[in-house]
Coordinates of C-alpha atoms and ligand atoms in Angstrom, one line a residue:
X2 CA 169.0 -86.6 107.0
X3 CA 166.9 -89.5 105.3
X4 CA 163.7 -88.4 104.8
X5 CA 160.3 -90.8 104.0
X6 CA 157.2 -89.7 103.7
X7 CA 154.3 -91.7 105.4
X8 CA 151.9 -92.8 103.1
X9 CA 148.5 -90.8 103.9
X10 CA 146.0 -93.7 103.5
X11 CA 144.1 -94.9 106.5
X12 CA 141.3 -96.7 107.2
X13 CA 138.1 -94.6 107.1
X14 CA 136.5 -95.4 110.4
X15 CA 139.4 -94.5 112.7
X16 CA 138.1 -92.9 115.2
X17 CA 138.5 -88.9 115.1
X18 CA 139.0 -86.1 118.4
X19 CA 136.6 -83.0 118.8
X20 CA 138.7 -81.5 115.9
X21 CA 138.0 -84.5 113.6
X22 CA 141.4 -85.3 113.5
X23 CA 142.6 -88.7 114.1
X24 CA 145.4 -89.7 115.3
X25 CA 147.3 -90.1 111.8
X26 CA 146.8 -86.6 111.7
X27 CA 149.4 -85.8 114.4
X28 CA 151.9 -88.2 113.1
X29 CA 155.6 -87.4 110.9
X30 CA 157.6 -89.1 108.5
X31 CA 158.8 -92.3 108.8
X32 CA 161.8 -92.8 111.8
X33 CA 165.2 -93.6 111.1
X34 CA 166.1 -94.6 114.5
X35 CA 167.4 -97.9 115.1
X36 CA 164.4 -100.3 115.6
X37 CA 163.6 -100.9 119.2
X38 CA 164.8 -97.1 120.4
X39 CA 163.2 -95.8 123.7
X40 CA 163.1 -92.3 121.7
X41 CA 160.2 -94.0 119.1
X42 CA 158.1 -94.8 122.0
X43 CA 158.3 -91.4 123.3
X44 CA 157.3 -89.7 119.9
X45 CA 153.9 -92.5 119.8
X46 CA 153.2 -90.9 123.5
X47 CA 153.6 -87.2 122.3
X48 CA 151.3 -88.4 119.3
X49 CA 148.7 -89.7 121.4
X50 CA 148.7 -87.1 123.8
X51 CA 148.0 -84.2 121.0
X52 CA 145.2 -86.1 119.6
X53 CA 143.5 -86.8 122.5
X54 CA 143.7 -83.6 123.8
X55 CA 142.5 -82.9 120.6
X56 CA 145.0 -80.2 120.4
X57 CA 144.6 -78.0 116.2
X58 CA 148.3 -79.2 114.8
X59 CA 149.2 -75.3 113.6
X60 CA 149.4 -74.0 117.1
X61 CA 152.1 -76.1 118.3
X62 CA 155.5 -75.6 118.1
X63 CA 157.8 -78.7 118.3
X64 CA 161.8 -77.1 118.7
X65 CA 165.0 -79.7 119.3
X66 CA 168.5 -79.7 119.6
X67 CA 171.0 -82.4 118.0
X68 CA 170.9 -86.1 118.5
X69 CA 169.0 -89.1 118.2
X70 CA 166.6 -87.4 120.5
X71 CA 166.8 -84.3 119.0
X72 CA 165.9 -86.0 115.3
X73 CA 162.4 -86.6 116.6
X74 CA 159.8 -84.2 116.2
X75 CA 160.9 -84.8 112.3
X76 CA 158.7 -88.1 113.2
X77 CA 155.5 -86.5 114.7
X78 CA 153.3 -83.4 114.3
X79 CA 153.9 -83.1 110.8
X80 CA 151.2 -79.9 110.6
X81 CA 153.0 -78.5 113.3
X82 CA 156.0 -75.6 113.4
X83 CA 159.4 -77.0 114.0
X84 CA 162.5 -75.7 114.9
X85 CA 165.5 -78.2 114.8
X86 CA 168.4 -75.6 116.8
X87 CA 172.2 -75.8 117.2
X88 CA 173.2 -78.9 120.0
X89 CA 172.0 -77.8 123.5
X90 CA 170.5 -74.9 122.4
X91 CA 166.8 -75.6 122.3
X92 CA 165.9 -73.8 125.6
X93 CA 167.0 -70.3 124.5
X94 CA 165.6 -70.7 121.0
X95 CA 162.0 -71.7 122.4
X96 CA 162.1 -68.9 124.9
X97 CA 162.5 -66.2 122.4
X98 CA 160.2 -67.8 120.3
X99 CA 157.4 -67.8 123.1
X100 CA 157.8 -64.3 124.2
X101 CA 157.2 -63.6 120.6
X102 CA 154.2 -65.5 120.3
X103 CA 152.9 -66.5 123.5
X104 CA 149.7 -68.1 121.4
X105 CA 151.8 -71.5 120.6
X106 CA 151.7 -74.7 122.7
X107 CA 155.7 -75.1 123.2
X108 CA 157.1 -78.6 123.2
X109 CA 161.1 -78.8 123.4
X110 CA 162.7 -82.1 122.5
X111 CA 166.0 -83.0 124.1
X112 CA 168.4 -85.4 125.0
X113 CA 170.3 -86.2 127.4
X114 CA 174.3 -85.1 126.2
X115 CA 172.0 -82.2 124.8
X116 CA 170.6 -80.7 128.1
X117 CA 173.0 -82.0 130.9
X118 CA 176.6 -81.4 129.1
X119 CA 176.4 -78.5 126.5
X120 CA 173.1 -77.1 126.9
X121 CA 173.0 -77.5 130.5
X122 CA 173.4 -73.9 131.1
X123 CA 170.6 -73.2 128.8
X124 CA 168.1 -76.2 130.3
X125 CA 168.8 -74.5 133.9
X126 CA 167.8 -71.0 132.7
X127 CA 164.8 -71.9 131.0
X128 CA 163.5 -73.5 133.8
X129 CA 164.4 -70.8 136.2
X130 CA 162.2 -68.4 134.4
X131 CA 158.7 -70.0 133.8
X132 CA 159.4 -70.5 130.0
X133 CA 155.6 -72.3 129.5
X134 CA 156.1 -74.9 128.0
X135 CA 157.0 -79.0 127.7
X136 CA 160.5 -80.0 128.1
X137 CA 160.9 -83.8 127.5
X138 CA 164.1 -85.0 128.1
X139 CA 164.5 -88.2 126.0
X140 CA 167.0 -90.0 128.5
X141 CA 169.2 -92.9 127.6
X142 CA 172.9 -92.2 129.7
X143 CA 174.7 -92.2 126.1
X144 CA 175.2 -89.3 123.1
X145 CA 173.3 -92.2 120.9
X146 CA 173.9 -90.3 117.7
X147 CA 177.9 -90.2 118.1
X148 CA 178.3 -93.7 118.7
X149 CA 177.7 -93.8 122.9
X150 CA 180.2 -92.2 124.7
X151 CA 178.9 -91.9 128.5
X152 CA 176.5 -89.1 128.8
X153 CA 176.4 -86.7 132.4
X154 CA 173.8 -89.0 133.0
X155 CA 175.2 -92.0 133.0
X156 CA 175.4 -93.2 136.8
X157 CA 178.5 -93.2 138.5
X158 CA 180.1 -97.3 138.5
X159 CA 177.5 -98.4 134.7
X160 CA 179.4 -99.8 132.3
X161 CA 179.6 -99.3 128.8
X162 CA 178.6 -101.6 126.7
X163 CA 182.0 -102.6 126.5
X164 CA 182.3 -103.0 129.9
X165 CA 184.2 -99.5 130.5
X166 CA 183.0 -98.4 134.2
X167 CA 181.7 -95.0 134.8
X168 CA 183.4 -92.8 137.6
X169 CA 181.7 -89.3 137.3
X170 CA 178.4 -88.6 139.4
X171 CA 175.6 -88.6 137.5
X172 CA 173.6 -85.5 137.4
X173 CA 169.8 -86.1 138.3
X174 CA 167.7 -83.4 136.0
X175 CA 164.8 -84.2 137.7
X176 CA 166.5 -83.0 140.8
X177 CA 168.0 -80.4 138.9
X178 CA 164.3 -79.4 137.3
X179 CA 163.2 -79.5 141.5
X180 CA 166.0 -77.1 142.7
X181 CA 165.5 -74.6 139.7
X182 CA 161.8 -74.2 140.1
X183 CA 160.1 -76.1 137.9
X184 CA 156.1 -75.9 138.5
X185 CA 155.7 -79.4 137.3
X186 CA 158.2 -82.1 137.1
X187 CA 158.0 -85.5 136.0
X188 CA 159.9 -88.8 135.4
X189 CA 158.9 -91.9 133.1
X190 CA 160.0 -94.6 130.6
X191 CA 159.3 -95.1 127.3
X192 CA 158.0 -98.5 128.1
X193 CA 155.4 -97.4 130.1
X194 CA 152.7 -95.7 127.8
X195 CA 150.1 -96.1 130.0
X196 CA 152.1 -94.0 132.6
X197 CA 153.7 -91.7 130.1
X198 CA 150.5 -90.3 127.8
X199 CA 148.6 -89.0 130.7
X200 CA 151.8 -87.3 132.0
X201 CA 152.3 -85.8 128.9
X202 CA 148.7 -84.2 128.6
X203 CA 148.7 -83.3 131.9
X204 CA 152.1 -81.3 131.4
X205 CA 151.2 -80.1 128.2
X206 CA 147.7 -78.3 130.2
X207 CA 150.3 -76.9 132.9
X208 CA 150.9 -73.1 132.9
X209 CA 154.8 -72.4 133.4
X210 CA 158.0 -74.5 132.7
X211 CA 157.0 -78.0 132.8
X212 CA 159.4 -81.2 132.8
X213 CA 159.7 -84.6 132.1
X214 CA 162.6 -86.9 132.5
X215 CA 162.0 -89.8 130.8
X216 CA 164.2 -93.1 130.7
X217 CA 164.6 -93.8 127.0
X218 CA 167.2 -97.3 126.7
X219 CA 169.4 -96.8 123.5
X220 CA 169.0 -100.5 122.1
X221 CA 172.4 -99.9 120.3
X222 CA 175.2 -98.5 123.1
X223 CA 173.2 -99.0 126.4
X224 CA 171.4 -101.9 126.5
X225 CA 173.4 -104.8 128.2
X226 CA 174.0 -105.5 131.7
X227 CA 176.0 -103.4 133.8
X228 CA 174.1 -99.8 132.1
X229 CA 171.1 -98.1 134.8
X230 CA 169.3 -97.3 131.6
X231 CA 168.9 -100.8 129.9
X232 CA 165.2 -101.9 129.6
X233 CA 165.4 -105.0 132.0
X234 CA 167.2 -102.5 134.7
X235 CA 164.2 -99.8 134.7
X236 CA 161.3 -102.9 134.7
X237 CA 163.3 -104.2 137.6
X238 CA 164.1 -100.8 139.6
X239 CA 161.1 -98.9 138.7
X240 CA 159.1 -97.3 141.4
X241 CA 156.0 -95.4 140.1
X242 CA 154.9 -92.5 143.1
X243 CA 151.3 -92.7 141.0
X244 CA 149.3 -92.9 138.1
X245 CA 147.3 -90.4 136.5
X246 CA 143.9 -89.3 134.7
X247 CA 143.8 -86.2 133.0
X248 CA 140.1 -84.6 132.7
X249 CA 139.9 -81.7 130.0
X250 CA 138.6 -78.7 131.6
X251 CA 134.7 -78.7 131.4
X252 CA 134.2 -82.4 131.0
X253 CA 132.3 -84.3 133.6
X254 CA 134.3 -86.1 136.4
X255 CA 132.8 -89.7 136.1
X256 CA 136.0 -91.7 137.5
X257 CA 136.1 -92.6 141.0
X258 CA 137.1 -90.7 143.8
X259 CA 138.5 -92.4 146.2
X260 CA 139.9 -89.6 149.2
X261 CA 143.5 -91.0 150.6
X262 CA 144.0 -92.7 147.6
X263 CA 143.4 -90.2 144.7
X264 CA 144.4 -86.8 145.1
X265 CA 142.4 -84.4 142.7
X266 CA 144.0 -81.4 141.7
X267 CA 142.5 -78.9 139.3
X268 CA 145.5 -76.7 137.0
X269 CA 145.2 -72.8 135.7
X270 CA 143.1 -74.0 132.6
X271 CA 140.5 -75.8 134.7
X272 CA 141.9 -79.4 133.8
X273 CA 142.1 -82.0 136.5
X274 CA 144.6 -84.4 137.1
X275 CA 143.4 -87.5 139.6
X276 CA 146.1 -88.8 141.1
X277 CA 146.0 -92.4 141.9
X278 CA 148.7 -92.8 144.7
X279 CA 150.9 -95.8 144.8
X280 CA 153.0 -94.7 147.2
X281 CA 150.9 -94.0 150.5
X282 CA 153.5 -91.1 151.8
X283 CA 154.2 -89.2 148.3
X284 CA 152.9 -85.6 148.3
X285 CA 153.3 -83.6 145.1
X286 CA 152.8 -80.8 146.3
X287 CA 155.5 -80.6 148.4
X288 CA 159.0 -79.3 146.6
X289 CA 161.4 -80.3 149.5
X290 CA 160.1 -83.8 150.5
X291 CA 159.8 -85.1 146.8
X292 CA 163.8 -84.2 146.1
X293 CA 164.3 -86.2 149.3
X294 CA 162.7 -88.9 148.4
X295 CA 164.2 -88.9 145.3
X296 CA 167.7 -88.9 146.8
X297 CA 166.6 -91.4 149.5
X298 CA 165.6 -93.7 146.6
X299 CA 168.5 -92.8 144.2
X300 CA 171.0 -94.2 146.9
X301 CA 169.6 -97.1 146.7
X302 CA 168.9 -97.7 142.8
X303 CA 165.8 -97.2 142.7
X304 CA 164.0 -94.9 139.5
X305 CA 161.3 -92.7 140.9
X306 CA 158.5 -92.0 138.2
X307 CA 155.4 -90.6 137.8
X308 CA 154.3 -86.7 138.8
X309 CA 156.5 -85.7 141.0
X310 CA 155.9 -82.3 141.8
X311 CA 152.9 -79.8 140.5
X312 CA 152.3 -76.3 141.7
X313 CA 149.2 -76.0 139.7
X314 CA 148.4 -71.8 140.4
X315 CA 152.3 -71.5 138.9
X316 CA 153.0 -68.0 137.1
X317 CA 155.1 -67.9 133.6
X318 CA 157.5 -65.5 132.6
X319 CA 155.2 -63.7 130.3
X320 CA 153.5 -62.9 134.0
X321 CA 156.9 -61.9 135.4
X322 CA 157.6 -59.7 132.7
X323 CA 154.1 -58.0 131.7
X324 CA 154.4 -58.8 128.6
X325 CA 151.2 -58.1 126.0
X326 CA 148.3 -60.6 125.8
X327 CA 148.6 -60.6 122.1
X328 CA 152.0 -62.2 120.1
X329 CA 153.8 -59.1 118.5
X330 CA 153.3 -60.2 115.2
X331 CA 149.5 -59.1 115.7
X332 CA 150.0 -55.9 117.2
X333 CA 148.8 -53.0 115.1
X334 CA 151.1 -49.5 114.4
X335 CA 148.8 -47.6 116.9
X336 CA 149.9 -50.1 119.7
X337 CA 153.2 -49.9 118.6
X338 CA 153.5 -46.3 118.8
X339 CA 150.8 -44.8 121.0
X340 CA 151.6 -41.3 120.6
X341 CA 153.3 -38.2 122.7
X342 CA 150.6 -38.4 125.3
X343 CA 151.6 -42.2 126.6
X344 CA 155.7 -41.1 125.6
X345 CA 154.7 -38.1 128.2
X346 CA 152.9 -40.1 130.8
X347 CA 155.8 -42.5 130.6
X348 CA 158.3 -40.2 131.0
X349 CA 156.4 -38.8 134.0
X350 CA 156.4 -41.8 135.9
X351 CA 160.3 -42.1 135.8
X352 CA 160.7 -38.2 137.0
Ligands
LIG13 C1 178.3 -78.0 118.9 C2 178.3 -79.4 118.7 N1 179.1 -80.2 119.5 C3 179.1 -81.6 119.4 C4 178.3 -82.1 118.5 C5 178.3 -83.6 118.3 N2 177.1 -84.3 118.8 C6 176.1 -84.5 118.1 S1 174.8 -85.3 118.9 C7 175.8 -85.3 120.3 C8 175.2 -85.9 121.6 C9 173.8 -86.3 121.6 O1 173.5 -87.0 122.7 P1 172.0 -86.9 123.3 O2 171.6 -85.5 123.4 O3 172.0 -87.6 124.6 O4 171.1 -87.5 122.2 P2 170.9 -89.1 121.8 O5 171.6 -89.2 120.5 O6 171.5 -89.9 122.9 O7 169.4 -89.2 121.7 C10 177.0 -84.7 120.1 C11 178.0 -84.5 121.2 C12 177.4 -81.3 117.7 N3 176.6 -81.8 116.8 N4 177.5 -80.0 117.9
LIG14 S1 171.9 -95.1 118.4 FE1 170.6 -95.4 120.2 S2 169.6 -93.5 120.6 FE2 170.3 -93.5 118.4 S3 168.5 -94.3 117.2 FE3 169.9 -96.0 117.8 S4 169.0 -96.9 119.6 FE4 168.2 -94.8 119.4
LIG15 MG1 171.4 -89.5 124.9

């Protein structure tokens, strides 16, 4: 892989976060992506949501799979631990690596031939069991890296861009992410920073698997009339549920409230996400209506974004299992082996 270093000079005065990092400080090497990609965009909005949640660089772990999408945490969070895994294999990798050290904050990278055709087995069961963490889905309909073959998805009757129509369904991960449990579930485009950052912090602060589908157009193979995931057709079919502040836990409330109109709900670590709804009827809290809504909309074109669905008091599996509070790297020989009287004890409660 190409590799450039960004040079480290910035101007002196840009403005820093609680940690006196600014947002250079969260940034990677230089991207090889083809100018224009979605997937850039979506890097930018991981970048800005880090620094403003002011989040310290070494307690983040950025893990991918294979593909243009998959090249991307190469381009942010530089101070950060990465993990670039085999093609569609992200989800196990991260799991393992959070049970071992449930101290991280776990972001997994993907695309979409990555998590919906050969990892889609291991994106299911990740979400299934309350990995914490932040799965992005970087979503363009093609495998961008091996030239654009249709991806699972591409929407049944797009055309490639050369003209080639489509005719398997497409699968919906978002839908998929509803019906497998997912505590928080999201969908955006790479276009829309201003509707992207905030979703990002907000899934980052979620306890439990959290997931974001967002549209990502591939300026190279799926860009031209005729694809569902071409710039012009997501401005045009776009229909945004809400809009969203995030308010780190502890700081003072000093936007609006507006009851009927902003819904105010307060996650595990005490952040609050004000919900600005744009669509009168949406509830987010409600598992079954938002997939219907989704289908309803589907049928007809339309791309749902925004948050879809939060169960903010959501368990993870290190709460299913019972895991220790501390990472196992940190525990000590005594908690390792407590001695014949726990062994006995143990043994007792099986009898
Ligand atoms: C085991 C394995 N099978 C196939 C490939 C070839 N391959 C590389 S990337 C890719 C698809 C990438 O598509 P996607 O995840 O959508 O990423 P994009 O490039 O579109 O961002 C494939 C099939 C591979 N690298 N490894
Ligand atoms: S081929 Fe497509 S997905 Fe890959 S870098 Fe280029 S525009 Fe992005
Ligand atoms: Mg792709």
């Amino acid at each position: 892989m190409t590799y450039i270093a960004k040079p480290r000079l910035h101007h002196p005065k840009l403005p820093a976060n609680d940690l006196g990092f600014n947002r250079r400080d969260y940034e990677g090497s230089v991207s090889t992506l083809c100018a224009g990609c979605g997937h850039d965009s979506i890097s930018a909005a991981i970048i800005q949501a880090c620094y403003e949640l002011a989040l310290p660089p070494h307690r983040i772990a950025k893990l991918s799979g294979i593909g243009c999408s998959s090249k991307t945490p190469d381009y942010m969070l530089s101070a950060s631990h990465g993990f670039n895994t085999v093609h569609g294999r992200m989800p196990s990798v991260l799991t393992g690596a959070n049970l071992a050290n449930r101290d991280l904050i776990y972001l997994g990278g993907s695309g979409d031939g990555d998590s919906a055709s050969i990892g889609f087995g291991q994106f299911a069961h990740s979400i299934r069991r309350g990995v914490n963490m932040t799965y992005i889905v970087e979503n363009n309909g093609v495998y961008g890296l091996t030239k654009g073959q249709f991806s699972a998805t591409s929407d049944r009757g797009s055309k490639s861009k050369k003209g080639v129509v489509n005719t398997d369904a497409g699968i919906d991960l978002v839908a998929m992410a509803l019906q497998l449990g997912a505590t928080f579930v999201g969908r955006s485009f790479s276009g829309d920073k201003a509707q992207l950052v905030p979703l990002i912090k907000a899934a980052i602060s979620h306890k439990g698997a959290a997931f974001i589908d967002c549209v990502s157009p591939c300026v190279q193979f799926n860009n031209h009339l005729g694809s569902t995931k071409s710039y012009d057709y997501v401005r045009e079919h776009n229909e945004a549920v809400n809009r969203m502040d995030v308010i780190a836990p502890r700081a003072p409330i000093t936007a609006d409230y507006e009851p009927g109109v902003t819904l105010a709900v307060t996650q595990h670590d005490g952040s609050v996400l004000q919900l600005h709804k744009l669509h009168g009827a949406y509830d987010p809290s409600d598992r079954g209506a938002a997939l219907s809504f989704l289908n309803e909309r589907s049928a007809k074109g339309e791309i749902v974004t925004g948050l879809l669905y939060v169960d903010p008091e959501a368990d993870d599996l290190h709460d299913a299992l019972g895991t220790v509070d501390k990472p196992l790297n940190s525990l000590t020989d005594a908690e390792l082996v407590p001695g014949p009287g726990v062994l006995e004890k143990l043994n007792a409660s099986l009898r």
